[in-house]
PDB file of C-alpha atoms in Angstrom:
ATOM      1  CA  UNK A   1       9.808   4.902  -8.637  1.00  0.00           C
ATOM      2  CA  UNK A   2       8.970   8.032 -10.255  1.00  0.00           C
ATOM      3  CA  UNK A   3       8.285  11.679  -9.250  1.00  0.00           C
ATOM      4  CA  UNK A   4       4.612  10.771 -10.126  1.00  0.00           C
ATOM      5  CA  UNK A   5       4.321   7.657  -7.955  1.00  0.00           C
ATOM      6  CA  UNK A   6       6.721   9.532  -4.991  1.00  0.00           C
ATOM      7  CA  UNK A   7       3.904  12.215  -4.614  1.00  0.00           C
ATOM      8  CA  UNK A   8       1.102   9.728  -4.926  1.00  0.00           C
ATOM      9  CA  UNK A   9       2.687   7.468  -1.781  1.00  0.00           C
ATOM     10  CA  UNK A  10       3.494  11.197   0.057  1.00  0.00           C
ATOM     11  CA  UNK A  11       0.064  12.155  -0.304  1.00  0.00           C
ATOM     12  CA  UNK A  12      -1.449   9.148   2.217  1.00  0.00           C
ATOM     13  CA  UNK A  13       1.355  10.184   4.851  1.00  0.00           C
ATOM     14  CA  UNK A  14       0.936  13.041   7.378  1.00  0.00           C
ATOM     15  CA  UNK A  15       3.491  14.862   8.786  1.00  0.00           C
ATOM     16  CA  UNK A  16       1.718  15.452  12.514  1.00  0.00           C
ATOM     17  CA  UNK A  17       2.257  11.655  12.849  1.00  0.00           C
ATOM     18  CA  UNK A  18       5.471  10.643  14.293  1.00  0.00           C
ATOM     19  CA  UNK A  19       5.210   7.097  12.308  1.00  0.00           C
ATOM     20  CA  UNK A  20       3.975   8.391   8.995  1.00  0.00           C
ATOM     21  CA  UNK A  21       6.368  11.241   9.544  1.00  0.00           C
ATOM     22  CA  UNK A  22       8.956   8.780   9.483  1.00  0.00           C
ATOM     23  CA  UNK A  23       7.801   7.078   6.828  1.00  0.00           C
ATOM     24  CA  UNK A  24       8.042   9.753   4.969  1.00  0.00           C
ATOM     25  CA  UNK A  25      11.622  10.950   5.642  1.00  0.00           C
ATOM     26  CA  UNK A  26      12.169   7.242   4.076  1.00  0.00           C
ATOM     27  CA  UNK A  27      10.554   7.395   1.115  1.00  0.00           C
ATOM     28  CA  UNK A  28      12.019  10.947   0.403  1.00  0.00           C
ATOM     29  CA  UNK A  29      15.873  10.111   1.685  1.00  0.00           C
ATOM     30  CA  UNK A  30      15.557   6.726  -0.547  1.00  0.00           C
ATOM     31  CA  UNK A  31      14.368   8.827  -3.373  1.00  0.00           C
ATOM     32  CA  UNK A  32      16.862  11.681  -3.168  1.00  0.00           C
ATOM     33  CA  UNK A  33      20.023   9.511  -2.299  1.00  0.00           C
ATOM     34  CA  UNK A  34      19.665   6.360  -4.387  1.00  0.00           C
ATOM     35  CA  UNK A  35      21.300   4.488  -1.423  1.00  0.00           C
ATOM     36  CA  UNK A  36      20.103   0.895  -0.069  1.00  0.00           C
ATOM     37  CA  UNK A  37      18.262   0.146   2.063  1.00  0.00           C
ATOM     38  CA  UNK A  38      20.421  -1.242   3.963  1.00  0.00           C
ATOM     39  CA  UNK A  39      22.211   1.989   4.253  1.00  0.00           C
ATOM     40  CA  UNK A  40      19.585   4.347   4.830  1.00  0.00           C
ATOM     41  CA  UNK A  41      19.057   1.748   7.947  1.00  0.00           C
ATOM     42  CA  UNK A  42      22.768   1.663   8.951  1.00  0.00           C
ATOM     43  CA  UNK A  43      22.673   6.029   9.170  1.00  0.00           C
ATOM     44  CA  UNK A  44      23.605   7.891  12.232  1.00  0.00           C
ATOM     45  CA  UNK A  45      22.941  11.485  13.103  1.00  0.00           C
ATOM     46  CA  UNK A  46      26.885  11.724  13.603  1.00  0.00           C
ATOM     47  CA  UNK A  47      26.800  10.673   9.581  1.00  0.00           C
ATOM     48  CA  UNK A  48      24.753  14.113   9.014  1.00  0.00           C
ATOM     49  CA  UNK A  49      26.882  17.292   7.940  1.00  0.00           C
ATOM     50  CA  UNK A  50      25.721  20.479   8.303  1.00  0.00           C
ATOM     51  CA  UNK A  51      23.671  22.170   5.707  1.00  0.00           C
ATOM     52  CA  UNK A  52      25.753  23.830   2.089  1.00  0.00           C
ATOM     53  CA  UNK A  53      24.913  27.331   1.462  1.00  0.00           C
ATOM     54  CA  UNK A  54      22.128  26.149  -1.321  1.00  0.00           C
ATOM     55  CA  UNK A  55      20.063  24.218   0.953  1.00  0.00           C
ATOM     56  CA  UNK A  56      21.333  20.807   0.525  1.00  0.00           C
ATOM     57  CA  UNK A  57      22.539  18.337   3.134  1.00  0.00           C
ATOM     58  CA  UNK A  58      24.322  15.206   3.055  1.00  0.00           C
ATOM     59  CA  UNK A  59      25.868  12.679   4.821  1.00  0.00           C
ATOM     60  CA  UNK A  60      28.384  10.072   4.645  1.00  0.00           C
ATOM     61  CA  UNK A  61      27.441   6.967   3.564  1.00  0.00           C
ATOM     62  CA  UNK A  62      29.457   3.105   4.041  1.00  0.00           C
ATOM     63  CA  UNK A  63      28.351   1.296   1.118  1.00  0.00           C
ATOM     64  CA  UNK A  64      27.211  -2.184   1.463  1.00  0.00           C
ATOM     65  CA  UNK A  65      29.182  -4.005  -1.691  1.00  0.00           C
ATOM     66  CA  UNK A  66      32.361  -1.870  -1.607  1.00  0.00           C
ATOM     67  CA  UNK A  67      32.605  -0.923   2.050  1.00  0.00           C
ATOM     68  CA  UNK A  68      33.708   2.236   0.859  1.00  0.00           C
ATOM     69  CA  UNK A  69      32.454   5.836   2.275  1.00  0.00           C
ATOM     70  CA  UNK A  70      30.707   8.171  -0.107  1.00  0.00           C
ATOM     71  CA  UNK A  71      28.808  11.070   0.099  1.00  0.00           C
ATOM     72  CA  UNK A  72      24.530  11.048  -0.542  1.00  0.00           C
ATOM     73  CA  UNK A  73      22.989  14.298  -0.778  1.00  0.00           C
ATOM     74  CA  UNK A  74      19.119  15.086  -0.086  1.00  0.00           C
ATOM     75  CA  UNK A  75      17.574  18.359  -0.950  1.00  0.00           C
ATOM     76  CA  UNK A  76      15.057  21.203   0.844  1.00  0.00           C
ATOM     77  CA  UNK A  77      12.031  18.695   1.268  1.00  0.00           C
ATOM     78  CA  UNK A  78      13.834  15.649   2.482  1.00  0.00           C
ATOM     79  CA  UNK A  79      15.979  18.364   4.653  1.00  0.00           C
ATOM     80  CA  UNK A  80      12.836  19.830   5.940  1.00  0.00           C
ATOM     81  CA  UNK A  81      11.138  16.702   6.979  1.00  0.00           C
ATOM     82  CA  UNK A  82      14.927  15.599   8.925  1.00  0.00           C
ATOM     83  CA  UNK A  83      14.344  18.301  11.146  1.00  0.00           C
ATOM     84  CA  UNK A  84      11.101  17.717  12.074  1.00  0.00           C
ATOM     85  CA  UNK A  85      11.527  14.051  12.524  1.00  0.00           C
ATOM     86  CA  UNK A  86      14.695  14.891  14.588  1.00  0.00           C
ATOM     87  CA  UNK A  87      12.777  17.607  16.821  1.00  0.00           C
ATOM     88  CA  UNK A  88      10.950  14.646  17.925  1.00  0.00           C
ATOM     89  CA  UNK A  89      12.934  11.859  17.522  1.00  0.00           C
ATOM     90  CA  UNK A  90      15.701  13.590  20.120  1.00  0.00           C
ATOM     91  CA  UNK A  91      12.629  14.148  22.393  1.00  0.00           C
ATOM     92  CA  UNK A  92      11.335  10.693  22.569  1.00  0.00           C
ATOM     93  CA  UNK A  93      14.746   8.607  22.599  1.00  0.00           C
ATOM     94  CA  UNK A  94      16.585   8.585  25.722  1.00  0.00           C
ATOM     95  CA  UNK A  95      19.825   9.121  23.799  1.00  0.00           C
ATOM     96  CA  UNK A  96      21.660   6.032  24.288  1.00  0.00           C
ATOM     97  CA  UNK A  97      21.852   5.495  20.068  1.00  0.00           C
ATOM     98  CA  UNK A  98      23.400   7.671  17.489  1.00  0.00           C
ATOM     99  CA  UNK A  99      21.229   5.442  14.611  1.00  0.00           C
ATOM    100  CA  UNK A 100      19.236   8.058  13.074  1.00  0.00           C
ATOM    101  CA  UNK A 101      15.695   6.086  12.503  1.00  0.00           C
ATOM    102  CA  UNK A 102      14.543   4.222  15.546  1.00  0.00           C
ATOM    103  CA  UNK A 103      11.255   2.555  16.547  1.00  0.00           C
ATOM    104  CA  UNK A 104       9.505   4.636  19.050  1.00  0.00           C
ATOM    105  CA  UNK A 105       8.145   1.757  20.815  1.00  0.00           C
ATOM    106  CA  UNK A 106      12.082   0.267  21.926  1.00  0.00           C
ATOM    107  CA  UNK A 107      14.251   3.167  20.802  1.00  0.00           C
ATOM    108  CA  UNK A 108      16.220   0.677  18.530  1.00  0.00           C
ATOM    109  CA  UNK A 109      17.714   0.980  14.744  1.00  0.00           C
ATOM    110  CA  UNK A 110      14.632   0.197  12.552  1.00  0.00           C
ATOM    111  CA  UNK A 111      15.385  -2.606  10.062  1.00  0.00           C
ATOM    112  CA  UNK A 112      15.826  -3.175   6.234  1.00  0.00           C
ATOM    113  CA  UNK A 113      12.597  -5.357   6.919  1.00  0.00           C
ATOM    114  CA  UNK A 114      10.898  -3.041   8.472  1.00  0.00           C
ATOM    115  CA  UNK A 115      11.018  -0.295   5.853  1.00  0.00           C
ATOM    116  CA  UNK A 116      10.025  -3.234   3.360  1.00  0.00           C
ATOM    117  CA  UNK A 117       7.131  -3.583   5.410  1.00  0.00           C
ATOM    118  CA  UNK A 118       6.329   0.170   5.093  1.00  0.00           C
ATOM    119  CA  UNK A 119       6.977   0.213   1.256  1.00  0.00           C
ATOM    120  CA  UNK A 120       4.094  -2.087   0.873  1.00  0.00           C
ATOM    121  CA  UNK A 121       1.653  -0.675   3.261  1.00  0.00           C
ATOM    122  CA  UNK A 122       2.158   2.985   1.482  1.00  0.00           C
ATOM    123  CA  UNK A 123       1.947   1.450  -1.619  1.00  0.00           C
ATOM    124  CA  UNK A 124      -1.523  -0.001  -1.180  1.00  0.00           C
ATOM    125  CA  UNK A 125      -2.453   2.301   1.183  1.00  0.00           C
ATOM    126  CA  UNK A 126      -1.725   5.143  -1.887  1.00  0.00           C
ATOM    127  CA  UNK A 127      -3.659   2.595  -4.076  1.00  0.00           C
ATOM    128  CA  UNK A 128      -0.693   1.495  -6.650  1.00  0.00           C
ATOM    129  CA  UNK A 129      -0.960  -1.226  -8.208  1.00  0.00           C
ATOM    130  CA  UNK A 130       2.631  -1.576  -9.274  1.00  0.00           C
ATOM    131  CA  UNK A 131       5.081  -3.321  -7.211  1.00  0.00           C
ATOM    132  CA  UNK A 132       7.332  -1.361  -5.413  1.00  0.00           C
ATOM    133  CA  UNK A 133      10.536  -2.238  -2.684  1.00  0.00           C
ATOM    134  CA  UNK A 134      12.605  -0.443  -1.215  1.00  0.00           C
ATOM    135  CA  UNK A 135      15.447  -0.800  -4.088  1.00  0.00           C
ATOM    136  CA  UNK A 136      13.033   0.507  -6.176  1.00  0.00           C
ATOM    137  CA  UNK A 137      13.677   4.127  -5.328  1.00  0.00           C
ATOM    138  CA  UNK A 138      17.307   3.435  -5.962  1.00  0.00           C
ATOM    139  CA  UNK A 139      16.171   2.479  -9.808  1.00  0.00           C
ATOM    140  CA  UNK A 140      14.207   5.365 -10.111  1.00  0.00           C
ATOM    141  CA  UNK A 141      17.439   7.676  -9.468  1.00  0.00           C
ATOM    142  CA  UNK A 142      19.132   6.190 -11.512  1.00  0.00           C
ATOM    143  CA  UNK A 143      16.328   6.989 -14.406  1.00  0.00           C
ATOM    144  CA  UNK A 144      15.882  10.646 -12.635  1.00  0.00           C
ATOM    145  CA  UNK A 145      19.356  11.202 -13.683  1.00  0.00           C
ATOM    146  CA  UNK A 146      19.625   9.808 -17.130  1.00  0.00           C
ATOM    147  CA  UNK A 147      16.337  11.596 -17.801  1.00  0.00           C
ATOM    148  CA  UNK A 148      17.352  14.760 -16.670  1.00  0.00           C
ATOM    149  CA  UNK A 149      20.089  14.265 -19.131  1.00  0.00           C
ATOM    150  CA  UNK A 150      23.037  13.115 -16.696  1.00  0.00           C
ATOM    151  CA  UNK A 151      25.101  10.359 -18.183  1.00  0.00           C
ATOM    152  CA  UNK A 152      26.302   6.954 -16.714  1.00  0.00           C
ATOM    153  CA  UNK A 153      29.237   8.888 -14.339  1.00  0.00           C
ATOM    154  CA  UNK A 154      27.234  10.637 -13.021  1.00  0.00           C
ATOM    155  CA  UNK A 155      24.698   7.986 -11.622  1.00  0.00           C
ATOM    156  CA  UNK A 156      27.803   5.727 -11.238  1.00  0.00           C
ATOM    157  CA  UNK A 157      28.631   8.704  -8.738  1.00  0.00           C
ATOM    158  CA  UNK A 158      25.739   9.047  -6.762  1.00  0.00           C
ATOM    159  CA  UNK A 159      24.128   5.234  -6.864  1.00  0.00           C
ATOM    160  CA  UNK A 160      27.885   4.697  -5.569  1.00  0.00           C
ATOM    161  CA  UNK A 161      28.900   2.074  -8.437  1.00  0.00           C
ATOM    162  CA  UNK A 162      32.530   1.030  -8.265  1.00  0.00           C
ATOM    163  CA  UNK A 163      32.201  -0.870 -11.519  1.00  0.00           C
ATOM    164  CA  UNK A 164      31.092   1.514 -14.031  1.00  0.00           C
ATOM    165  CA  UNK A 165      29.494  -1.591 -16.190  1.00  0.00           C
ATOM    166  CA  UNK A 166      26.828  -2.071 -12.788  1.00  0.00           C
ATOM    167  CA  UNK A 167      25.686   2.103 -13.839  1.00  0.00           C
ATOM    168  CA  UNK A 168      25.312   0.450 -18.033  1.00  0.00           C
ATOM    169  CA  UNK A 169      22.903  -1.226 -17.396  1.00  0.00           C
ATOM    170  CA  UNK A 170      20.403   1.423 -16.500  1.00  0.00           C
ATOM    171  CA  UNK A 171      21.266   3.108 -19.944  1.00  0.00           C
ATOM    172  CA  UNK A 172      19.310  -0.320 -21.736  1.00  0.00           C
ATOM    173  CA  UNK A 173      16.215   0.329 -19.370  1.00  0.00           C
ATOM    174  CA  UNK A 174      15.988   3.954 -20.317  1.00  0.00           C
ATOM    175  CA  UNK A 175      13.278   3.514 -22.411  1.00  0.00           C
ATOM    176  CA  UNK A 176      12.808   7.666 -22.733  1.00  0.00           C
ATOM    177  CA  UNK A 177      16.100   8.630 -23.507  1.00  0.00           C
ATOM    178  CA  UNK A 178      16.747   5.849 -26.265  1.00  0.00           C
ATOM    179  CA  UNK A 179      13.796   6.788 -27.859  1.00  0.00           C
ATOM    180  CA  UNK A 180      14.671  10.428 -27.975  1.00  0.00           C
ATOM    181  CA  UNK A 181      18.234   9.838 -29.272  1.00  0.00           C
ATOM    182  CA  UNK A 182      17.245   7.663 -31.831  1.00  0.00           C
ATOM    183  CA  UNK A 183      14.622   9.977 -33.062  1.00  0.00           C
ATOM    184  CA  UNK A 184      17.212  12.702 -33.210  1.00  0.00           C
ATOM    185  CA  UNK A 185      19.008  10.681 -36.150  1.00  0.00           C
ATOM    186  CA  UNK A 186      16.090   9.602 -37.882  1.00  0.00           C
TER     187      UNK A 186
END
């Protein structure tokens, strides 16, 4: 997923909807964190730290492969369309569940299958053509990074790798960058 393709599946989603509104925070918290879906799903508020001085949040994070904790950050966007989904998410749950996205119909912790679902509806609904899932997003931030001229730490970092060889593999893909180094030594 890119930054082009983000703004294109934003653009079909409105805010004053509770359901696209939380589609939304989705697609933005899978783009800015890089984690799984599976992850994103498995989120609590009680996960949710306050916000740092320079208007990023984050949260704590149990990884799915290692089981370890680690920390995801999201920045002002993402942050700003948290609190408006937990304005009315804290209204309309009767409070008996910490997990952060919920149904509004039963209350309950949505599903990795259910934000598949929602993938694909935005996606057509936005009118792309290319074939997007949810670990899609998580490849994109990987690229983000290496195109913003991070290295393989530092999406080993924030993807959450424990083997370093699992980050590698997105330098290969990077299509961009290797083209740019190599014409640097031609």
């Amino acid at each position: 997923v890119t930054p082009s393709i983000l703004k294109q599946m934003d653009a079909v989603l409105f805010e004053q909807f509770f359901a696209d509104l939380t589609k939304k925070l989705v697609i933005h918290m899978l783009y800015d964190t890089g984690m799984r879906v599976s992850e994103l799903c498995d989120l609590n508020i009680g996960d949710i730290e306050t916000m740092s001085e320079d208007g990023l949040r984050c949260a704590s994070v149990r990884r799915r492969k290692s089981l370890l904790y680690n920390t995801v950050v999201w920045g002002r966007e993402t942050n700003r369309l948290l609190n408006l989904y937990l304005g009315i998410r804290l209204c309309i749950s009767s409070g008996d569940t910490d997990a952060l996205l919920i149904t509004r119909k039963t209350g309950k912790r949505i599903t990795s299958r259910t934000v598949q679902r929602w993938i694909e509806e935005i996606r057509h609904m936005a009118g792309i053509e290319k074939e997007i899932t949810p670990h899609s997003f998580r490849h994109g931030k990987a690229h983000q990074v290496l195109n913003q001229s991070g290295n393989v730490r530092d999406v080993q970092a924030i993807l959450g790798h424990v083997n370093p060889h699992s980050s590698f593999s997105y330098l290969s893909l990077n299509r961009k960058n290797q083209i740019e180094v190599s014409g640097k030594y031609l």
